[in-house]
Coordinates of C-alpha atoms in Angstrom, one line a residue:
M1087 CA 171.4 -80.9 -6.8
K1088 CA 170.4 -77.4 -7.7
K1089 CA 167.0 -76.3 -6.6
P1090 CA 164.6 -75.5 -9.5
Q1091 CA 164.4 -71.9 -10.5
I1092 CA 161.2 -70.3 -9.3
P1093 CA 159.5 -68.2 -11.9
G1094 CA 159.7 -64.5 -11.1
R1095 CA 162.5 -65.0 -8.5
S1096 CA 164.6 -62.4 -10.2
G1097 CA 162.2 -59.7 -9.0
R1098 CA 162.8 -60.5 -5.3
P1099 CA 165.6 -58.0 -4.7
C1100 CA 163.4 -55.2 -5.9
R1101 CA 160.5 -56.3 -3.7
C1102 CA 162.9 -56.4 -0.7
V1103 CA 164.1 -52.9 -1.4
V1104 CA 160.5 -51.6 -1.5
F1105 CA 159.7 -53.5 1.7
C1106 CA 162.7 -52.0 3.5
L1107 CA 161.7 -48.5 2.3
L1108 CA 158.2 -49.0 3.6
V1109 CA 159.5 -50.2 7.0
S1110 CA 161.8 -47.2 7.3
A1111 CA 159.0 -44.8 6.4
F1112 CA 156.7 -46.4 9.0
T1113 CA 159.5 -46.2 11.7
I1114 CA 160.0 -42.5 11.0
W1115 CA 156.2 -42.0 11.1
S1116 CA 155.9 -43.9 14.4
F1117 CA 158.5 -41.7 16.1
Q1118 CA 156.8 -38.6 14.9
H1119 CA 153.4 -39.8 16.1
I1120 CA 154.3 -41.7 19.2
G1121 CA 156.9 -39.1 19.9
F1122 CA 158.9 -41.3 22.4
P1123 CA 162.2 -39.7 23.1
A1124 CA 164.9 -41.1 20.8
E1125 CA 168.0 -39.3 22.0
A1126 CA 171.2 -41.3 22.3
A1127 CA 172.3 -42.2 25.8
D1128 CA 174.2 -39.4 27.5
A1129 CA 177.3 -39.4 29.6
T1130 CA 175.4 -40.4 32.7
G1131 CA 175.1 -43.9 31.4
S1132 CA 171.4 -44.5 30.9
S1133 CA 172.2 -47.1 28.2
N1134 CA 174.4 -49.0 30.6
L1135 CA 171.7 -48.9 33.2
L1136 CA 169.2 -50.4 30.7
Q1137 CA 171.7 -53.1 29.7
Q1138 CA 172.3 -53.9 33.3
G1139 CA 168.5 -54.2 33.7
E1140 CA 168.4 -56.8 31.0
E1141 CA 171.3 -58.8 32.4
Q1142 CA 170.6 -58.7 36.1
G1143 CA 166.8 -58.6 36.1
Y1144 CA 164.7 -61.3 37.8
E1145 CA 163.2 -63.9 35.4
N1146 CA 159.9 -62.5 34.2
F1147 CA 157.0 -64.9 33.9
T1148 CA 155.9 -64.6 30.2
T1149 CA 153.5 -67.5 29.7
R1150 CA 150.1 -68.1 31.2
S1151 CA 147.7 -70.9 31.2
S1152 CA 144.5 -70.5 29.2
S1153 CA 142.6 -70.0 32.4
E1154 CA 144.8 -67.0 33.3
K1155 CA 144.4 -65.1 30.0
L1156 CA 142.7 -61.8 30.4
E1157 CA 140.2 -60.3 28.0
F1158 CA 141.4 -56.9 26.8
L1159 CA 139.4 -54.4 24.8
P1160 CA 140.7 -53.3 21.4
V1161 CA 142.8 -50.2 21.8
E1162 CA 140.5 -48.2 19.6
D1163 CA 137.5 -49.0 21.9
E1164 CA 139.5 -48.7 25.0
I1165 CA 140.2 -44.9 24.7
R1166 CA 136.8 -43.9 23.5
V1167 CA 135.4 -43.0 26.9
P1168 CA 132.0 -41.4 26.9
R1169 CA 131.4 -38.3 28.9
S1170 CA 129.5 -38.5 32.2
P1171 CA 125.8 -39.1 31.7
E1172 CA 124.8 -36.1 33.7
F1173 CA 126.4 -33.8 31.1
E1174 CA 124.9 -35.5 28.1
S1175 CA 121.9 -34.0 26.2
T1176 CA 120.4 -35.0 22.9
E1177 CA 119.2 -31.4 22.3
D1178 CA 122.2 -29.4 23.5
A1179 CA 125.6 -31.0 24.0
C1180 CA 126.6 -28.1 26.2
E1181 CA 123.7 -28.2 28.6
G1182 CA 125.0 -27.9 32.1
R1183 CA 128.6 -27.7 30.8
R1184 CA 129.1 -24.1 29.8
M1185 CA 132.2 -22.4 31.1
Y1186 CA 133.0 -18.7 31.2
I1187 CA 136.6 -17.6 31.4
H1188 CA 137.1 -14.3 33.3
P1189 CA 139.0 -11.9 31.1
L1190 CA 141.7 -11.1 33.6
P1191 CA 144.2 -8.4 32.8
P1192 CA 147.8 -9.6 32.0
E1193 CA 149.1 -8.9 35.4
F1194 CA 147.4 -12.1 36.6
N1195 CA 148.8 -14.4 34.0
D1196 CA 150.8 -13.3 30.9
A1197 CA 152.8 -10.7 32.8
I1198 CA 153.7 -13.3 35.4
L1199 CA 155.4 -15.3 32.7
A1200 CA 157.6 -12.3 31.8
L1201 CA 159.1 -12.7 35.3
C1202 CA 160.3 -16.2 34.6
D1203 CA 163.9 -15.5 35.6
A1204 CA 163.3 -12.9 38.2
Y1205 CA 164.0 -15.1 41.3
E1206 CA 167.6 -15.9 42.2
S1207 CA 166.6 -18.7 44.6
W1208 CA 164.3 -20.4 42.2
T1209 CA 165.2 -22.0 38.9
S1210 CA 164.2 -19.9 35.9
F1211 CA 161.1 -21.3 34.3
C1212 CA 161.5 -19.5 30.9
E1213 CA 162.2 -22.7 29.1
H1214 CA 159.4 -24.6 30.9
A1215 CA 156.8 -22.0 29.8
K1216 CA 157.4 -22.7 26.1
N1217 CA 154.9 -24.6 24.0
G1218 CA 151.9 -23.6 26.1
G1219 CA 153.6 -24.9 29.4
F1220 CA 154.7 -28.2 27.9
G1221 CA 158.3 -27.0 27.8
P1222 CA 160.9 -27.9 25.1
R1223 CA 160.3 -30.9 22.9
T1224 CA 162.4 -33.9 23.8
H1225 CA 163.7 -34.0 20.2
R1226 CA 163.0 -32.2 17.0
R1227 CA 160.5 -34.6 15.6
S1228 CA 158.6 -35.1 18.8
R1229 CA 154.9 -34.3 18.7
S1230 CA 153.8 -35.8 22.0
W1231 CA 156.8 -35.8 24.3
Y1232 CA 158.1 -32.7 26.1
R1233 CA 160.5 -31.8 29.0
T1234 CA 157.5 -30.7 31.0
D1235 CA 157.9 -29.1 34.5
A1236 CA 155.1 -30.0 36.9
Y1237 CA 154.8 -26.5 38.1
M1238 CA 153.4 -25.4 34.7
L1239 CA 150.0 -26.9 35.5
E1240 CA 148.3 -23.4 35.5
L1241 CA 149.6 -22.5 32.0
I1242 CA 148.7 -26.0 30.6
F1243 CA 145.2 -25.9 32.0
H1244 CA 144.6 -22.4 30.8
N1245 CA 145.6 -23.3 27.2
R1246 CA 143.3 -26.3 27.3
A1247 CA 140.4 -24.2 28.7
K1248 CA 140.7 -21.8 25.7
R1249 CA 139.9 -24.7 23.4
Y1250 CA 137.1 -26.1 25.5
D1251 CA 134.1 -27.0 23.3
C1252 CA 131.5 -25.4 25.6
L1253 CA 132.9 -21.9 26.2
T1254 CA 130.5 -19.1 26.5
E1255 CA 131.0 -15.4 26.2
S1256 CA 128.0 -14.7 28.4
S1257 CA 128.5 -14.9 32.1
T1258 CA 124.7 -15.2 32.6
E1259 CA 124.7 -18.5 30.7
A1260 CA 127.7 -20.0 32.4
D1261 CA 127.4 -23.1 34.6
V1262 CA 130.9 -22.6 35.9
F1263 CA 133.5 -19.8 36.0
F1264 CA 137.2 -20.3 35.4
I1265 CA 139.7 -17.8 37.0
P1266 CA 142.8 -18.0 34.8
Y1267 CA 145.2 -16.7 37.5
Y1268 CA 148.6 -18.3 37.6
A1269 CA 148.6 -18.4 41.4
G1270 CA 151.5 -20.8 41.8
L1271 CA 153.8 -18.8 39.6
D1272 CA 152.7 -15.5 41.2
A1273 CA 153.4 -17.1 44.6
L1274 CA 157.1 -17.3 43.8
R1275 CA 157.6 -13.6 44.8
Y1276 CA 156.2 -14.4 48.2
L1277 CA 158.0 -17.7 48.6
Y1278 CA 161.4 -16.9 47.0
G1279 CA 161.3 -13.2 46.1
D1280 CA 161.5 -10.0 48.2
E1281 CA 157.9 -10.1 49.4
I1282 CA 158.1 -13.0 51.8
E1283 CA 156.6 -11.0 54.6
R1284 CA 153.6 -10.1 52.5
G1285 CA 152.3 -13.6 51.9
A1286 CA 148.9 -12.5 53.3
D1287 CA 148.5 -10.2 50.3
H1288 CA 148.6 -13.0 47.8
G1289 CA 145.4 -13.0 45.7
A1290 CA 144.0 -9.7 47.3
R1291 CA 144.3 -7.8 43.9
L1292 CA 142.6 -10.7 42.2
V1293 CA 139.6 -10.6 44.5
Q1294 CA 139.3 -6.9 44.2
W1295 CA 139.3 -7.2 40.4
L1296 CA 136.5 -9.7 40.5
R1297 CA 134.4 -7.5 42.8
D1298 CA 135.0 -4.5 40.6
N1299 CA 134.6 -6.0 37.2
A1300 CA 132.6 -9.2 37.6
S1301 CA 130.5 -8.5 40.7
E1302 CA 127.3 -10.1 39.4
A1303 CA 128.9 -13.4 38.6
W1304 CA 131.2 -13.3 41.7
Q1305 CA 128.3 -12.7 44.0
R1306 CA 125.8 -15.0 42.4
R1307 CA 126.8 -17.9 44.6
G1308 CA 129.5 -16.3 46.7
G1309 CA 132.2 -17.7 44.4
A1310 CA 131.0 -21.3 44.8
D1311 CA 130.6 -21.8 41.1
H1312 CA 134.2 -20.5 40.4
F1313 CA 137.4 -22.5 40.2
V1314 CA 141.1 -21.7 40.0
V1315 CA 144.1 -23.8 39.2
M1316 CA 147.1 -23.6 41.6
G1317 CA 150.1 -25.5 40.3
R1318 CA 151.7 -26.3 43.7
P1319 CA 150.7 -28.3 46.8
A1320 CA 148.0 -26.6 48.9
W1321 CA 150.4 -26.3 51.8
D1322 CA 152.2 -23.6 49.9
F1323 CA 149.1 -21.4 50.0
S1324 CA 147.9 -22.1 53.6
R1325 CA 149.9 -19.8 56.0
P1326 CA 147.4 -18.7 58.7
L1327 CA 146.2 -15.1 58.3
G1328 CA 147.9 -12.7 60.7
R1329 CA 151.1 -14.8 60.8
A1330 CA 154.1 -12.8 59.5
D1331 CA 156.5 -15.7 59.4
G1332 CA 156.4 -19.3 58.3
W1333 CA 156.2 -20.9 54.9
G1334 CA 153.7 -20.2 52.2
T1335 CA 151.1 -17.5 51.3
S1336 CA 147.6 -17.1 52.7
I1337 CA 145.4 -17.1 49.6
L1338 CA 143.6 -20.3 50.6
E1339 CA 142.9 -18.8 54.0
A1340 CA 141.4 -15.6 52.7
P1341 CA 137.6 -15.4 53.4
P1342 CA 136.7 -14.4 49.8
M1343 CA 138.4 -17.6 48.5
L1344 CA 136.8 -20.1 50.9
N1345 CA 134.0 -21.0 48.4
V1346 CA 136.2 -21.2 45.3
T1347 CA 137.2 -24.7 44.2
S1348 CA 141.0 -24.9 44.0
L1349 CA 142.6 -27.5 41.8
V1350 CA 146.0 -28.2 43.3
L1351 CA 148.8 -30.7 42.9
E1352 CA 148.2 -31.9 46.5
S1353 CA 145.3 -31.1 48.8
R1354 CA 145.0 -31.0 52.5
A1355 CA 142.6 -33.4 54.3
F1356 CA 140.0 -31.0 55.6
P1357 CA 139.1 -28.1 53.2
W1358 CA 136.3 -29.2 50.9
Q1359 CA 137.3 -26.6 48.2
E1360 CA 140.7 -28.2 47.5
Q1361 CA 140.9 -31.0 45.0
A1362 CA 144.1 -32.6 43.8
V1363 CA 144.6 -33.2 40.1
P1364 CA 147.4 -35.1 38.4
Y1365 CA 150.9 -33.7 38.1
P1366 CA 151.7 -33.0 34.5
T1367 CA 153.9 -35.7 32.9
A1368 CA 156.1 -35.4 29.8
F1369 CA 153.5 -37.2 27.6
H1370 CA 150.9 -35.0 25.9
P1371 CA 149.2 -37.0 23.2
A1372 CA 149.1 -35.2 19.8
S1373 CA 146.2 -37.3 18.7
S1374 CA 144.0 -40.2 19.8
A1375 CA 146.2 -42.4 17.5
S1376 CA 149.3 -41.3 19.4
L1377 CA 147.7 -42.3 22.6
A1378 CA 146.6 -45.7 21.3
M1379 CA 150.0 -46.4 19.9
W1380 CA 151.7 -45.5 23.2
M1381 CA 149.4 -47.7 25.2
S1382 CA 150.0 -50.6 22.9
R1383 CA 153.8 -50.1 23.2
V1384 CA 153.5 -50.0 27.0
R1385 CA 151.4 -53.2 27.0
R1386 CA 154.1 -55.0 24.9
S1387 CA 157.1 -53.9 27.1
R1388 CA 159.1 -56.7 28.8
R1389 CA 159.2 -56.3 32.5
S1390 CA 162.6 -57.5 33.7
F1391 CA 162.5 -56.3 37.3
L1392 CA 160.0 -56.9 40.0
F1393 CA 160.0 -53.3 41.2
A1394 CA 161.7 -49.9 40.7
F1395 CA 162.3 -46.8 42.6
A1396 CA 162.9 -43.4 41.0
G1397 CA 164.1 -40.7 43.5
G1398 CA 166.6 -39.8 46.0
G1399 CA 167.1 -39.5 49.8
G1400 CA 167.3 -42.3 52.2
T1401 CA 171.1 -42.1 52.5
G1402 CA 171.2 -41.4 56.2
T1403 CA 171.1 -43.9 59.0
G1404 CA 167.9 -42.8 60.6
P1405 CA 164.7 -44.8 60.2
N1406 CA 162.6 -43.7 57.3
I1407 CA 160.9 -45.3 54.4
R1408 CA 163.4 -44.2 51.8
H1409 CA 166.3 -45.6 53.8
S1410 CA 164.5 -48.9 53.9
I1411 CA 163.8 -48.8 50.2
R1412 CA 167.5 -48.1 49.4
E1413 CA 168.5 -51.1 51.4
E1414 CA 166.4 -53.3 49.2
C1415 CA 167.0 -51.3 46.0
P1416 CA 170.7 -50.5 45.8
A1417 CA 172.2 -48.2 43.2
P1418 CA 173.5 -50.1 40.2
D1419 CA 177.1 -49.1 40.8
T1420 CA 177.1 -50.7 44.3
V1421 CA 176.1 -54.2 42.9
G1422 CA 179.2 -56.3 42.2
P1423 CA 179.4 -59.0 39.6
G1424 CA 179.3 -61.8 42.2
D1425 CA 176.3 -60.4 44.1
T1426 CA 172.9 -62.0 44.0
P1427 CA 170.9 -60.5 41.2
V1428 CA 168.6 -57.8 42.6
R1429 CA 164.9 -57.6 42.0
C1430 CA 164.7 -53.9 42.2
L1431 CA 166.0 -51.2 39.9
F1432 CA 167.1 -47.9 41.4
I1433 CA 166.7 -44.8 39.2
S1434 CA 168.8 -41.9 40.3
C1435 CA 167.0 -38.6 40.0
D1436 CA 169.9 -36.3 40.9
G1437 CA 169.9 -32.9 39.2
E1438 CA 166.2 -33.0 38.4
R1439 CA 166.9 -35.6 35.7
C1440 CA 163.7 -37.5 36.3
D1441 CA 161.7 -34.2 35.9
H1442 CA 163.1 -33.2 32.5
D1443 CA 164.5 -36.4 30.9
P1444 CA 161.5 -38.5 30.1
G1445 CA 163.4 -40.9 27.8
Y1446 CA 165.7 -41.9 30.7
L1447 CA 162.8 -42.3 33.1
M1448 CA 160.3 -44.1 30.8
R1449 CA 162.8 -46.7 29.4
V1450 CA 163.6 -47.8 33.0
M1451 CA 160.1 -47.7 34.5
M1452 CA 158.9 -49.8 31.6
K1453 CA 161.2 -52.6 32.8
A1454 CA 159.5 -53.0 36.2
D1455 CA 156.2 -54.5 37.3
F1456 CA 155.8 -52.2 40.3
C1457 CA 157.0 -48.6 41.0
L1458 CA 157.5 -47.5 44.6
Q1459 CA 156.0 -44.2 45.5
P1460 CA 157.2 -43.3 49.0
P1461 CA 156.4 -39.8 50.5
G1462 CA 159.0 -37.1 50.3
D1463 CA 158.7 -33.5 51.4
T1464 CA 155.0 -34.0 50.9
P1465 CA 152.9 -37.2 50.5
T1466 CA 152.3 -37.0 46.7
R1467 CA 154.8 -37.4 43.9
R1468 CA 154.9 -36.7 40.2
S1469 CA 156.5 -40.1 39.8
T1470 CA 153.1 -41.7 40.5
F1471 CA 151.8 -40.4 37.2
D1472 CA 155.1 -41.0 35.3
G1473 CA 154.8 -44.6 36.5
I1474 CA 151.2 -44.9 35.3
V1475 CA 152.2 -43.6 31.9
A1476 CA 154.9 -46.3 31.8
G1477 CA 152.3 -49.0 32.8
C1478 CA 154.1 -49.5 36.1
I1479 CA 151.8 -50.5 39.0
P1480 CA 152.2 -47.9 41.9
V1481 CA 153.1 -49.0 45.4
F1482 CA 152.1 -46.6 48.1
F1483 CA 153.1 -46.4 51.7
E1484 CA 150.4 -44.2 53.1
P1485 CA 146.9 -43.3 51.8
Q1486 CA 147.7 -39.6 51.4
G1487 CA 150.0 -40.6 48.6
A1488 CA 147.1 -40.9 46.2
Y1489 CA 143.9 -42.5 47.6
T1490 CA 142.7 -39.4 49.5
Q1491 CA 144.0 -37.0 46.8
Y1492 CA 143.1 -37.9 43.2
T1493 CA 139.5 -39.1 43.9
W1494 CA 138.3 -37.7 40.5
H1495 CA 141.0 -39.3 38.4
L1496 CA 141.9 -42.7 40.0
P1497 CA 139.6 -45.6 40.8
A1498 CA 137.7 -45.6 44.1
E1499 CA 139.0 -49.1 44.9
P1500 CA 142.8 -48.9 45.4
R1501 CA 143.4 -52.6 44.9
E1502 CA 142.2 -52.3 41.3
Y1503 CA 145.4 -50.6 40.3
S1504 CA 147.9 -50.4 43.2
V1505 CA 149.5 -52.0 46.2
M1506 CA 149.5 -50.5 49.7
I1507 CA 152.3 -51.3 52.2
P1508 CA 152.1 -49.3 55.4
K1509 CA 155.4 -47.6 55.8
D1510 CA 155.7 -48.5 59.6
E1511 CA 155.6 -52.2 58.7
V1512 CA 158.6 -51.7 56.5
I1513 CA 160.5 -49.4 58.8
F1514 CA 159.8 -51.0 62.1
G1515 CA 158.2 -54.3 61.3
H1516 CA 160.9 -55.6 59.0
A1517 CA 158.5 -56.4 56.2
G1518 CA 160.4 -57.0 53.0
I1519 CA 159.0 -55.0 50.1
G1520 CA 160.3 -57.5 47.6
D1521 CA 158.8 -60.4 49.5
I1522 CA 155.4 -58.8 49.6
L1523 CA 155.4 -57.9 45.9
G1524 CA 156.8 -61.2 44.9
N1525 CA 153.8 -62.9 46.5
V1526 CA 151.4 -61.2 44.1
S1527 CA 150.3 -63.7 41.5
R1528 CA 151.3 -63.2 37.9
A1529 CA 147.6 -63.2 36.9
E1530 CA 147.0 -60.4 39.5
V1531 CA 150.0 -58.4 38.2
A1532 CA 148.6 -58.7 34.6
R1533 CA 145.2 -57.6 35.7
M1534 CA 146.5 -54.6 37.7
R1535 CA 148.8 -53.6 34.9
E1536 CA 146.0 -53.6 32.4
R1537 CA 144.0 -51.4 34.7
V1538 CA 146.9 -49.0 35.1
I1539 CA 147.3 -48.8 31.3
G1540 CA 143.6 -48.0 31.0
L1541 CA 144.2 -45.0 33.4
I1542 CA 146.7 -43.3 31.1
P1543 CA 144.2 -41.2 29.2
R1544 CA 142.8 -39.9 32.5
V1545 CA 146.1 -38.7 33.9
V1546 CA 147.7 -37.0 31.0
Y1547 CA 147.1 -33.5 29.6
R1548 CA 146.7 -33.8 25.8
K1549 CA 147.6 -31.2 23.3
P1550 CA 144.8 -28.6 23.0
D1551 CA 144.6 -29.1 19.2
A1552 CA 144.9 -32.9 19.2
P1553 CA 142.9 -34.5 16.4
G1554 CA 140.5 -37.0 17.8
G1555 CA 140.9 -35.5 21.3
A1556 CA 137.2 -35.6 21.9
E1557 CA 137.3 -39.4 21.6
F1558 CA 138.9 -39.7 25.1
K1559 CA 138.8 -37.8 28.4
D1560 CA 142.1 -36.5 29.6
A1561 CA 143.0 -35.1 33.0
F1562 CA 141.6 -31.7 32.0
D1563 CA 138.2 -33.2 31.0
V1564 CA 138.0 -35.3 34.2
A1565 CA 138.9 -32.3 36.4
L1566 CA 136.3 -30.0 34.7
E1567 CA 133.6 -32.6 35.0
G1568 CA 134.5 -32.9 38.7
V1569 CA 134.1 -29.1 39.1
L1570 CA 130.7 -29.2 37.3
R1571 CA 129.5 -32.0 39.6
R1572 CA 130.6 -30.0 42.6
V1573 CA 128.7 -26.9 41.5
K1574 CA 125.6 -29.0 40.7
S1575 CA 125.8 -30.5 44.2
L1576 CA 126.0 -27.0 45.7
Q1577 CA 122.9 -26.0 43.7
A1578 CA 121.0 -29.1 44.9
G1579 CA 122.1 -28.5 48.5
S1580 CA 123.8 -31.9 48.8
M1581 CA 127.2 -30.7 49.9
E1582 CA 126.9 -32.3 53.3
Q1583 CA 126.4 -35.7 51.7
E1584 CA 129.4 -35.2 49.3
Y1585 CA 131.8 -33.5 51.7
G1586 CA 130.8 -34.6 55.1
S1587 CA 132.0 -32.3 57.9
K1588 CA 133.9 -29.9 55.6
Q1589 CA 132.2 -26.5 56.0
V1590 CA 130.8 -24.6 53.1
F1591 CA 130.9 -20.8 53.5
L1592 CA 127.8 -19.7 51.5

């Protein structure tokens, strides 16, 4: 029997066409605003790796009892983070927040960029310096994703500072002074150029310029209300004075710089003036809407693997944490069809692929609950922040990997957002990483992941002209508020309480 004809049914094809056009338009708009890399898989087989992750991943627990459900804030409320109370004022929004940028001559910043390909033993950074330090876009329509190099921190920070809402042209009104010197990029001539033996001279011309051209501001508090950004680990600037050989320059050891706050990618344990700030990732939200959409996408991602490791090393036979990780996290091409499905996904970072191919890295990290962050040449890793952007819970093997470093940007209680497994227990104690992580309850995993997703705004550097940028604090805002608090502590004479035994040279 024929079904009765429904009145108006003849118009359905037209409505379907309109609906499909609307969906297509929204999809294009989403890629432009979310900006997630949409390139096709390349010859290295990232699509195969993703497919393998779907087929061989451990079974992800996707249902929870009503008692385990977590209460989440709406995305719109979640990213609207108020500024710290000490910097709020009903009469003057810039009270206690005014920043003066020293007008350094080009030799200390722009002219350094002109030498982007001057060092044979260091990769050219000409491409990385594009788009204000963000580097090339991942694809033509991208607005938020770039192939960012971590060593462009100085340029990124400088461009954000130029758009700061409480800039002042009067040095007498300033609460804090920014020195826009590209110290890390200028250090290349001492680290890889023909001036290796002159590392003690690094920064000498800068100090002389400050004394000659900004003496009143420089001498007001002995430089203690000044800060500079150095886009490398502090160890690269810490060669002892008077030592002609050895790695690094001596700018952090120079007496005139001992009071200046240095924002670095990784700090040492003892100098109070050093503060670690997040490595730049590839994600630079073009608007508050872009950020909210990305966080929502991360929250919805299906986690097929228990843990993942992005990196290299560990191929030798000697005892080290990366070797132990590789034993539990084999490369995909070493897993046979008859082998037991692995719980860990290995992400090869050969050829700096993880640094400049965010599509490859994000798609894989978003398939794991936990991301391992073992130390390498130094304790910290950019991968920590890549993982946070992917909503992947970090697993550290020593406190120096994050807990003692990013105290302004990450929660004071490590267990809120991460797992700590002492590396000696893994290397010599035969503790299984997978067994430890597998014992974390699904409710606890969900809680930590939500905390990690909530950290995304604080660890990314948004675009300087991002609409709605004032609605959330990014890594720049958090760092600057930290500097302002430090200067305020100096003025109040409470440095001993805040920095303990670290000496202040006033």
